[in-house]
Every structure is written in C-alpha cells, then in structure tokens.
XYZ file of C-alpha atoms in Angstrom:
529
model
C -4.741 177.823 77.128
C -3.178 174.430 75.738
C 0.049 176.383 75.170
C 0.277 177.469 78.731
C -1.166 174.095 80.344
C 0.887 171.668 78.045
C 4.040 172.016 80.333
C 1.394 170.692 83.405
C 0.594 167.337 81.438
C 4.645 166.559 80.524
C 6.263 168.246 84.356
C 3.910 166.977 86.714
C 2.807 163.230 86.209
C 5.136 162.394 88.650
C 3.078 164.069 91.535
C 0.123 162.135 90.963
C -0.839 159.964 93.818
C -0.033 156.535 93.439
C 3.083 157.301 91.471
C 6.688 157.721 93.292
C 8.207 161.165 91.811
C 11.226 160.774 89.685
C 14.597 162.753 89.831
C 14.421 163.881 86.428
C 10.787 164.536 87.316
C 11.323 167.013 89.707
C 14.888 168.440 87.694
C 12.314 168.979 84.974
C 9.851 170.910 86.848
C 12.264 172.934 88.838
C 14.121 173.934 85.452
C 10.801 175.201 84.159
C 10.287 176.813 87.655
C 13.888 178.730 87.531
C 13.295 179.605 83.918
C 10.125 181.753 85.461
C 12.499 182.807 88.333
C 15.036 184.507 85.827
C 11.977 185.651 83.897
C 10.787 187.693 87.244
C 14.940 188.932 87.942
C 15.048 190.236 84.391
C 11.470 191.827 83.892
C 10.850 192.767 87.577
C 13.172 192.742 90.109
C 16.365 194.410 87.866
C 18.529 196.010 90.067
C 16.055 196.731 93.275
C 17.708 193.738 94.946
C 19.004 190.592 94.419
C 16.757 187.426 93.427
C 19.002 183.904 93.221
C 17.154 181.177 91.297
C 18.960 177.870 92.512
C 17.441 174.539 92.196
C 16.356 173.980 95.562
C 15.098 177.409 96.206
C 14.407 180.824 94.567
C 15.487 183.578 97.220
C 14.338 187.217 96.559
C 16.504 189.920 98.338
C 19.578 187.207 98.652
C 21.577 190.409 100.173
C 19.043 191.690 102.506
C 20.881 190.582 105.687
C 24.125 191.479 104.188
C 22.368 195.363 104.036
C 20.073 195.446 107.099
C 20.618 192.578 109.971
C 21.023 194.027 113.141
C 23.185 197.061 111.815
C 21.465 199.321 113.842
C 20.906 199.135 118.077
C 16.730 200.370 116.966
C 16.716 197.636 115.747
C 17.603 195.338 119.067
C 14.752 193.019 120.169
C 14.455 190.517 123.043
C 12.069 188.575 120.680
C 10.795 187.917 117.354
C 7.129 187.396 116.196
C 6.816 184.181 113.527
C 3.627 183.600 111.696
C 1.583 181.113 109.097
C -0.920 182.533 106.679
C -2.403 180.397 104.105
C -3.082 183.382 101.851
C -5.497 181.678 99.242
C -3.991 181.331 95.562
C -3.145 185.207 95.318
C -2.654 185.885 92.104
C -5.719 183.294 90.631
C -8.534 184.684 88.829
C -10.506 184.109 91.678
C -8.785 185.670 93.966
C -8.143 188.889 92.040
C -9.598 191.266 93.831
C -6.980 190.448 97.100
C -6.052 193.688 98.716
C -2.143 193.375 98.866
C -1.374 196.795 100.505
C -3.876 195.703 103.543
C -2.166 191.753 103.496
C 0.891 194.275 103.587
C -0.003 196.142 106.817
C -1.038 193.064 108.368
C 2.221 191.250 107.741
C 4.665 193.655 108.505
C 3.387 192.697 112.033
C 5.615 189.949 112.415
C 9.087 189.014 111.626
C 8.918 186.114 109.498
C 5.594 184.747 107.778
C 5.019 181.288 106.307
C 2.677 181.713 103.237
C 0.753 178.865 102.171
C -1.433 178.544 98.653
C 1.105 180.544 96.738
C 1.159 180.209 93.200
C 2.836 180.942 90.093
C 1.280 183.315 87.250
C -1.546 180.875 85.786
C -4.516 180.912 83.027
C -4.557 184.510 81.193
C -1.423 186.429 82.910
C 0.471 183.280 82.268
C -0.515 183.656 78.584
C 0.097 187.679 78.511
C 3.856 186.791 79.591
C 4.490 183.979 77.084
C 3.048 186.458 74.453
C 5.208 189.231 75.604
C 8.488 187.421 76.014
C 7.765 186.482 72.054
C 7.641 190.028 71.069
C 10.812 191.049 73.170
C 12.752 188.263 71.413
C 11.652 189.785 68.401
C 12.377 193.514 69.086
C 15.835 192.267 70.429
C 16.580 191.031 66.733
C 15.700 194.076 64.892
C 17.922 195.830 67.369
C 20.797 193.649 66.583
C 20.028 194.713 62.941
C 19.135 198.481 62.334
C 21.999 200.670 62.167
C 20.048 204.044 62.466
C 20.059 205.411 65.799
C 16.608 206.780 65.554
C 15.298 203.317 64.566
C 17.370 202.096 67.854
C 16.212 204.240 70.286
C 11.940 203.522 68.706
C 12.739 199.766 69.479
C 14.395 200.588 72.787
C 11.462 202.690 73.811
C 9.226 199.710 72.228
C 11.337 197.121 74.394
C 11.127 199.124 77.447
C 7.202 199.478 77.012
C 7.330 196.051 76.733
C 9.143 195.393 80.029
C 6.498 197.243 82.295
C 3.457 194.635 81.003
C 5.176 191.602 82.594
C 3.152 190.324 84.824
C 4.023 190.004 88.482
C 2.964 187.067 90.615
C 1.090 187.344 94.180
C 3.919 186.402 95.855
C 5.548 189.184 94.576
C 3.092 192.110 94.593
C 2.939 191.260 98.481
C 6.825 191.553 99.278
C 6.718 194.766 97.267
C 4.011 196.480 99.510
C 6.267 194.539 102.189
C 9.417 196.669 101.086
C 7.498 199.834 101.074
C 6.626 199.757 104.660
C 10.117 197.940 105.790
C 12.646 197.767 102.682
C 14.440 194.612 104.636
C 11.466 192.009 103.811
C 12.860 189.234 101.708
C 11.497 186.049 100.590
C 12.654 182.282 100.132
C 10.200 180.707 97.790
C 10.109 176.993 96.967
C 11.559 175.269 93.543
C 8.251 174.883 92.591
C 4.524 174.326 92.691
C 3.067 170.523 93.797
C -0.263 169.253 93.982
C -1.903 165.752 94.095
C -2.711 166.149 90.224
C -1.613 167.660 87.272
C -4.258 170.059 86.792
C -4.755 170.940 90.309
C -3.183 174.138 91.425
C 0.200 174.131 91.957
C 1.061 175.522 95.083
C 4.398 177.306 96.253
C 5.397 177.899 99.740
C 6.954 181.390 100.638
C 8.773 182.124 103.937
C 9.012 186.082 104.246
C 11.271 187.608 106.938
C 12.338 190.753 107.965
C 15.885 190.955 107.097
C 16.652 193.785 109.903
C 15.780 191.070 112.691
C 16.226 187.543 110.795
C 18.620 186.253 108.379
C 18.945 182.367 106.825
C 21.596 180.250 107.711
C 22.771 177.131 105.864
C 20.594 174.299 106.487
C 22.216 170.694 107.304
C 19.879 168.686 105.535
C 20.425 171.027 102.520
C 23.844 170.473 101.887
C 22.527 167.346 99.751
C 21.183 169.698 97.324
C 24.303 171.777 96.423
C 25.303 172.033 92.885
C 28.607 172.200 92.032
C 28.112 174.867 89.877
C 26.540 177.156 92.088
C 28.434 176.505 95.387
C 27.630 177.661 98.656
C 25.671 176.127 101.267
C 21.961 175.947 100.795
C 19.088 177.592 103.487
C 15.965 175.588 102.122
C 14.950 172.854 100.425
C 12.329 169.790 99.910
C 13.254 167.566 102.288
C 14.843 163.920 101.455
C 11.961 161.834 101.565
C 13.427 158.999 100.154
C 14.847 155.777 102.087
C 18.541 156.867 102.254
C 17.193 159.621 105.305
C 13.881 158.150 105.905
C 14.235 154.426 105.913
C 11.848 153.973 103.606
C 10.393 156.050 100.494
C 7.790 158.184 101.358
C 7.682 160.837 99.008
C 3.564 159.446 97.555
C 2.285 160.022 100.760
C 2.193 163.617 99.865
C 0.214 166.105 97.446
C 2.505 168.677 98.669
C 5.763 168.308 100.168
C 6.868 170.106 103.214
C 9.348 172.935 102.853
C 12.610 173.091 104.887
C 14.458 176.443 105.784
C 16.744 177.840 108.010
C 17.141 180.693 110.283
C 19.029 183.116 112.667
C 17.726 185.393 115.079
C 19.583 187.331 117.459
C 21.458 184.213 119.430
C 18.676 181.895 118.512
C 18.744 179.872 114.982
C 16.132 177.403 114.132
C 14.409 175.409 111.411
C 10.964 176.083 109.899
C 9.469 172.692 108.098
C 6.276 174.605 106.270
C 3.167 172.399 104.527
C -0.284 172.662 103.038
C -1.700 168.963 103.876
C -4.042 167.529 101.580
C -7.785 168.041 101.615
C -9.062 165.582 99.898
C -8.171 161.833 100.008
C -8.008 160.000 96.469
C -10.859 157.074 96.690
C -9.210 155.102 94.232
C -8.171 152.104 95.600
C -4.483 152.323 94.338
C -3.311 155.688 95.438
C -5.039 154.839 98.833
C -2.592 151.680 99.555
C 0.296 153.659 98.789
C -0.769 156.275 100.582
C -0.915 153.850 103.708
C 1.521 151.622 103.631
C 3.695 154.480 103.471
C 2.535 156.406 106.327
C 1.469 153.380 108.402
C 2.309 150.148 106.631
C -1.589 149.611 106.242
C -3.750 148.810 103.195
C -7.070 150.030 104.576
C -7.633 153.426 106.616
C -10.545 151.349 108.820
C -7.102 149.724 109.717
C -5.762 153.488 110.961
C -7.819 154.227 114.102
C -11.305 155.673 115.584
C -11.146 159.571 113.565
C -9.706 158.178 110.480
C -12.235 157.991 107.523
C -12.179 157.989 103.939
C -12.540 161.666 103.573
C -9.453 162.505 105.897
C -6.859 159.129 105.706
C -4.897 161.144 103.645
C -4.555 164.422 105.761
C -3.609 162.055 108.934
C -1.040 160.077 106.553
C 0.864 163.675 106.154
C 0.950 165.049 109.284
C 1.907 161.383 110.908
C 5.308 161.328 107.942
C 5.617 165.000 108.672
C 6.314 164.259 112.843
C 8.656 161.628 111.740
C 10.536 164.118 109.369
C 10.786 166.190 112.495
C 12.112 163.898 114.357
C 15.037 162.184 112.026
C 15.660 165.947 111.446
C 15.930 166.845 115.316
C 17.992 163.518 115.918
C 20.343 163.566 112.893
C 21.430 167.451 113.310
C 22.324 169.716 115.633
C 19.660 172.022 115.275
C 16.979 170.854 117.865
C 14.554 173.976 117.218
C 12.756 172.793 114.513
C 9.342 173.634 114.251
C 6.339 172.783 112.093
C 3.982 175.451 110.522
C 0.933 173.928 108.658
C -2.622 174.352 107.601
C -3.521 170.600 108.470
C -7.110 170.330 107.752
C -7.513 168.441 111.010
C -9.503 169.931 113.667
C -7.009 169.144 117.152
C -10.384 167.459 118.377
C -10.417 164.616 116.036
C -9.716 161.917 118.420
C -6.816 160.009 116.041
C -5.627 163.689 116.217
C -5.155 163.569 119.729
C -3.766 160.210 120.075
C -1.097 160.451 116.990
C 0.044 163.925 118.986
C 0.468 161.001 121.857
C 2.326 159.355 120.287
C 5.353 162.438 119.472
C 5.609 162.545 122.754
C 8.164 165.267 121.832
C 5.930 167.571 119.987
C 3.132 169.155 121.002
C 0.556 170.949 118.679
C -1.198 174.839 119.588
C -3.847 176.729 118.547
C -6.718 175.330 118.644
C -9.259 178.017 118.212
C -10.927 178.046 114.579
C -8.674 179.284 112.046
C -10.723 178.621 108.635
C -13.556 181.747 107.537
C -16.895 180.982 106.929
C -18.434 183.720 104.872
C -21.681 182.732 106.050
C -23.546 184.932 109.151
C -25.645 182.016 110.246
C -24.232 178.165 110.981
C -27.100 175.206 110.011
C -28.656 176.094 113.237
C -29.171 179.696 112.815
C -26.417 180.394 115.519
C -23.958 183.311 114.488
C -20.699 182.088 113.363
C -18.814 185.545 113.717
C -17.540 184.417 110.690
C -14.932 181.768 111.569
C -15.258 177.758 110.561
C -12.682 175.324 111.607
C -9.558 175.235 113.237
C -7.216 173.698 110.674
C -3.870 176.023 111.446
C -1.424 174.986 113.557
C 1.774 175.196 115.165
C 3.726 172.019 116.454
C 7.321 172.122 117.776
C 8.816 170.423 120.901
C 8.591 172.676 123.696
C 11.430 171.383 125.754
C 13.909 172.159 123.405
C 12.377 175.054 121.882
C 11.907 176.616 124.820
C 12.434 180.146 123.200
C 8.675 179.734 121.843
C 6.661 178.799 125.050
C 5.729 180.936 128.422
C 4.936 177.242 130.451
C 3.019 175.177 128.507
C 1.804 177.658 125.986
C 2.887 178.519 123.002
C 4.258 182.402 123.523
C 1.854 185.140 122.851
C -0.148 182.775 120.960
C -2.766 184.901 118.833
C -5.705 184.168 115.838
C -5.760 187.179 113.896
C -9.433 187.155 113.288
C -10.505 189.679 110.342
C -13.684 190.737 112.439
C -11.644 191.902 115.554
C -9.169 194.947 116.469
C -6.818 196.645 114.105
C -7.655 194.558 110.679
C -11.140 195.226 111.045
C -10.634 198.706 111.456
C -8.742 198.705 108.324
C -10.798 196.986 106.281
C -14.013 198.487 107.593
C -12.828 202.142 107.170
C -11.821 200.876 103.279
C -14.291 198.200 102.277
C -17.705 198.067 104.859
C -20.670 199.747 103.334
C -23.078 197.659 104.951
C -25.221 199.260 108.461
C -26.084 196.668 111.202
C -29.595 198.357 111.322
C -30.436 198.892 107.964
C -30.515 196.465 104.633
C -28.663 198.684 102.286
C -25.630 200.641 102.164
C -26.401 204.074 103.525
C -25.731 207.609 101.101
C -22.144 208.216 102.182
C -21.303 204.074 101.075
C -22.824 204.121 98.130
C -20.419 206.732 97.652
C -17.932 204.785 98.540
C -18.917 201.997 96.293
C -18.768 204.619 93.587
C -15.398 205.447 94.234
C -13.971 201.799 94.617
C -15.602 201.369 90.767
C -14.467 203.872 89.639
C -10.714 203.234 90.608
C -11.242 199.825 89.474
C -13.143 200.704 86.317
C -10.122 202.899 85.508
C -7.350 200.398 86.550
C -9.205 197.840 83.964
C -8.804 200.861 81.037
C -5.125 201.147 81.885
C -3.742 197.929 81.468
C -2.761 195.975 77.987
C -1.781 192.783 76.491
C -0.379 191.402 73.675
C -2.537 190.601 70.419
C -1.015 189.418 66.905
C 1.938 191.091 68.228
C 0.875 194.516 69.086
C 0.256 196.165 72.318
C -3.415 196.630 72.747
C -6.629 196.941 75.414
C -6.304 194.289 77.699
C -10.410 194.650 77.811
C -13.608 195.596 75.598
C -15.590 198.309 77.297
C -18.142 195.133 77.721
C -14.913 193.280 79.280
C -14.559 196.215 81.912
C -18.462 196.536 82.437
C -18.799 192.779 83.525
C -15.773 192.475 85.806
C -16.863 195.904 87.204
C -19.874 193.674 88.150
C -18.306 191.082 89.496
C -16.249 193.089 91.767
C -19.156 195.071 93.356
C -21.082 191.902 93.670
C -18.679 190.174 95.986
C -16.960 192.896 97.405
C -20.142 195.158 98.370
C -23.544 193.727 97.662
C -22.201 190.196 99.312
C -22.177 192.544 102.608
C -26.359 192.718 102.895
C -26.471 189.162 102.245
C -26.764 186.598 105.055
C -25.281 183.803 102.936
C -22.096 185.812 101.891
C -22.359 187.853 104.802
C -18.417 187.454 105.944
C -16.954 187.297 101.979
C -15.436 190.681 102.150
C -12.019 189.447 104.101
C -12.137 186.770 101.890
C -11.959 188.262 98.602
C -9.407 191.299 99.778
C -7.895 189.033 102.427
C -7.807 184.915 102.684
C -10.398 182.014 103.802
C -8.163 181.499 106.629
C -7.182 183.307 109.469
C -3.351 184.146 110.173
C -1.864 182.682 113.304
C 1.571 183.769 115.174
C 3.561 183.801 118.176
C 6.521 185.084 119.898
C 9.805 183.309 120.351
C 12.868 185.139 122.326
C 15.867 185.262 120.827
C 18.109 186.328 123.842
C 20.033 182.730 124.360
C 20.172 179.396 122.338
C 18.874 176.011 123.908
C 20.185 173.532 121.053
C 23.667 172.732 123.294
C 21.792 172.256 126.564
C-alpha cells in the first residue's frame, strides 16, 4: 500500500487547504493522471474507440460525434434531457457491490449526465495494475529476445492473458454498459482527482453524453490550456482561478475545483461548470482565514451571515466563488448558457442560502426536494423517511438567458429520480428485494433468490486473478471468497429486514444520492438575443 499511496504524499500537497496550488503542482499530478489515461487506451479501450489523454482533459470516444451526431432524422429531437448524479466513489472497496448495468439503464435516460465522486482505481486494484504492468514489461523483453517462434507465440499468449486482468475503473465499467444499450455514449473526464487532503479521496468529475444528440464544442475559457504540441481547441478544463481572470486568487477556497465543458445540441450550445462542494470545513484556524478572505474578504465565518457556522463556512465559501465564476464566465464570453450542476451540501432553506442566491440576482437555484438517501426506515422521531435525507443537489443557471431550460419560472421537466418510486424501483425490486412488507424474513422463492445472487457472486470471486511474485494466481483463498460472500449478503439482503439499514439496498447497487435532471429544448439559440 506505500507503493501505491507514495505518489498521494509527493502530487497532492498542493491541494491542502491553506496552501495555494502550484503550476508544477498540478503539471505533476495531471502527468501521473495521463500516464493512467494511456494505461486505460492501451489495456482497455484498444481499438473500440478513441480515448485522447490531454492535459486538461481525458476524453473517451473523442470520435463519437464524428460517427453518430445527428446522422440520422430518428434521431431528431425538439429537446434534450441533462442530468447530475453524484454516483458515490464507484469503483472503492466500499462501494463494490454497485450494480453498473442497472446505473446503466437508468442513465441512458438522459442525454448528458454529470457524475460526481468518480475516482481513479485505488487501494488493491490499484496495486493489481502496478503489479501487472511489471510483468508485461518483463514479458515484452523476453519477446524482444527469443528467436523461436514457439517460445514467441507462449509469451504472446502470456502477454495477452496478461492484458485481460487490467483493471477497469468505475467510470469506465459504467460507459461500457452505456455503449451496450446506445454505442454513441462518450465521456469527458477531468485531468485528475482533488480533495481537501492528501489522503482523502480523490475525486474525478465525468460528463457523459450521448453522442447521437450532443457533441462538445471548443470552450473559450479553454483556449488557455492548449499545448502546442497537441493543438486544437480544448472542450473542458479547470477553470482559471487565479487573479489574471478572477481578480484575485482563489484557487484555496476549494477542496475540489469546478469542472468546465462545452456543448452543442441541435441549435443550442452551452456550458456545463460541474462541482462536488466540500463537506466538511477545516477548524484549523489557518485554512479557515484563507478560506474567507478569499471567498468574502473575512477572517471569521460569525463575520459571514445568520446560516453560516463552523460546520458549513466552507460549503457557502464554494458555492459564493462558484456564482462569481459564472458570472466573469457569462460576461467575458459569448456563451451566456452556462449552467451550474452541483451536489452543494446546502439545503436551499438555509437562510444565508437564500440570501447569497439574492444576491446573483442572475441565477436562480432548483430543486429543492431532498436529494441525499437515508438508509434508515425511521427519522429520530419514528416518522418514515421513505428513505430520502437532505436536499443537497442542485441546479443553478440564469433563466433569462437560458431560457431553453425553463417552462416560466421552473426549471423544465424538473424531476428527483427517487430509487423507491416508478421504473428504478421496479428494476431493482424485481433483481435485488427479498424482503415482504408483512413478514420479517425473506419468503421461500427470495431466499432463492439470495441463493442465486451468491452463487453468481461466489463464482465471479473464483474467476478472477492477480499477480503474486510474478505469476498469475487466485485473486482469493476459499476463506477470502467465504467472507466477502458474507459481506455481500449482509448489506445487500439481510440489511432489507432491518429498520436501521432498511433503505441500504439502492445504496450499495446504486448511490447515497438521488439523480436529478431536466429538459432543455434545443430548437433555437438565445446567446445573440
């Protein structure tokens, strides 16, 4: 584990609150982060499509629109459908038993998806794929050195063995079920992961679209970013959060930057600025002041306003720099449509909530309905909490300009796609639910069901190997298997018949959030009016 974490200690530093990230910083990082990007092109992807690894973003399926937008009149819409999902860390131990063919069916709802809580292969798959990458290295040498052909073609078959153990990321294993149900899904993926602290996670963000209906575009504020070696005109990027665009530096206020990307959609383009605001605000005294004085030129947050508090300062400080990134953005280009797709962690009753929104006088936040699960049946006071929490998901955009969005003074079809309601209940209930309302345990035919979902698990544990001293070998003991055969039916299916875990089914196969979405026409363009 120190081999895989020792990058984490040197690359991020920088991002730790209090401290202003360097340039060679964030070069560093996003080197490492490209290096894993080629990684993915040459043990994954191959030839299926094309994956560009540039410095400002990694785009998987670069030639999508090139193969699929708008070539046929099917595929002709008066309107698009554009949704956030914080997906919780797919691909972390913790969420491994996520269900990506069902986040698959759910997705290919809409058009184009912000992801949230992505991550890069961490802990033991991060370890496998240093591991294998070794032994590849070393199978390419003897190649370069046997002269037999039947020697060649064992170490080809070897290397080619070798190939299929990489392991994929989250990210990834959802655009593939994507593909299968719409082969035009693509995905622009940021540089690389932030956090407030080194060993936090390191989160990505991930914009998937449907390539048939949406395409990027080159982003204006991007064009900083081009490398002269790679040409072009860049879609996405981290934003310039430094004085020359913002008038001041900014970039400690945030754990996590925002993510900047463009798009076209029939005759409307626009620009989606995506970000996972902070939970929790540092306490130490430095970080706080920076913090501030950066977002509002305070020391203290009791100097902020009534709903600011020690736990939350730092949430408020992001959103507030956020709106003014929207703003420079909306004044200094000619794309007016931009629009802001976050998990804030600010309920839009907080009353500093509601006056900082006064204050954009421009931009106006929706949904408002809880957004956050809560795996729990019963709330403090025994009242059911049809297992939703807070509402910390939001959209914010200006509706006067992006009037493509809004039906009056709502946000367009507006929806909550609650995991306990309509189609996604039906599909995870007819796969997953084993529990009766009337009865404490599962009845005969779940327990079959149980069986089977062990069984396929059980199975799928035998199957799949590592590297050990250099050999391919069990990735698991039968003890191994046993206890994470446990595990799984624990919090999968015995959670179900208990009132504290009640709701931790769509949780462990889905997210702790909710996805939220909306419709925006793309029949006419508003940014010249």
């Amino acid at each position: 584990m120190k081999k895989t974490l020792c990058w984490v200690g040197l690359l991020l530093v920088t991002s730790v609150y209090g401290k202003k990230r360097t340039i060679s910083g964030d070069a560093l990082k996003n080197r490492f982060y490209q290096k894993k990007c080629v990684e993915i092109r040459d043990f994954l992807v191959r030839k299926q499509f094309k994956l560009e690894c540039h410095e400002s973003y990694h785009h998987y399926g670069a030639d999508s629109a090139e193969h699929f937008y708008l070539k046929d009149n099917k595929d002709l819409r008066p309107s698009i459908k554009l949704a956030s999902f914080n997906l919780w860390h797919p691909g972390n131990l913790k969420s491994s038993f996520k269900d990506y063919r069902l986040l698959a069916e759910i997705v290919n709802s809409w058009d184009v998806m912000a992801g949230l809580e992505l991550l890069a292969n961490i802990g033991k798959d991060a370890i496998h794929n240093e591991r294998l990458i070794k032994v590849i290295k070393e199978v390419n040498r003897d190649l370069k050195n046997v002269s037999s052909d039947a020697q060649k073609l064992v170490l080809e078959k070897k290397r080619e063995e070798l190939h299929r153990l990489y392991k994929a990321p989250g990210y990834y294993k959802l655009l593939m079920e994507l593909k299968k149900l719409d082969p035009s899904w693509a995905l622009i993926l940021s540089p690389r992961g932030e956090a407030a602290k080194s060993f936090h996670q390191q989160e990505l963000v991930g914009l998937f679209y449907r390539a048939r209906l949406v395409k990027p575009v080159p982003n204006e504020h991007c064009r900083q970013y081009i490398n002269a070696k790679e040409g072009g005109e860049f879609q996405a990027c981290y934003p310039n959060l430094r004085r020359s665009f913002m008038g001041r530096d900014v970039r400690s206020v945030f754990s996590r930057r925002p993510f900047l990307a463009s798009f076209q959609a029939g005759n409307w383009d626009f620009s989606l600025v995506v970000g996972h605001v902070i939970f929790n605000s540092p306490e130490e005294e430095a970080p706080m002041k920076d913090i501030l004085q950066g977002s509002f030129g305070v020391d203290h947050y009791s100097e902020v306003g009534f709903g600011v508090a020690k736990n939350n300062y730092a949430r408020f400080a992001e959103v507030n720099v956020t709106m003014e990134l929207m703003q420079k953005l909306m004044a200094e280009y000619k794309e007016k449509d931009v629009l802001y797709f976050s998990d804030m962690n600010l309920k839009p009753t907080n009353p500093f909530l509601k006056k900082l929104m006064n204050q954009y006088t421009n931009l106006d936040l929706f949904m408002k309905k809880p957004t956050s699960l809560s795996i729990n049946r019963y709330d403090k006071k025994g009242r059911s909490t049809q297992g939703s929490a807070n509402s910390y998901d939001h959209f914010v955009f200006d509706k006067t300009h992006t009037s493509e969005c809004v039906d009056g003074d709502k946000a367009r079809s507006l929806q909550r796609h609650h995991f306990m309601r309509g189609k996604i209940r039906a599909m995870v209930d007819n796969k997953y639910l084993v529990r009766d309302n009337h009865i404490k345990t599962p009845s005969i035919i779940n327990k079959d069901k149980i069986k089977r979902h062990l069984k396929k698990y059980r199975n799928q544990l035998k199957r799949e190997k590592t590297i050990k001293r250099g050999k391919i070998v069990p990735a698991y003991s039968n003890v191994d298997i046993e206890r994470k055969v446990a595990i799984f039916k624990s919090r999968v299916f015995t959670s179900q018949i208990d009132t504290r875990n009640y709701y931790r089914l769509y949780k462990e196969i889905l997210s702790d959030h909710f996805p939220i979405s909306m419709e925006c026409s793309v029949e006419h363009s508003d940014d010249d009016q």
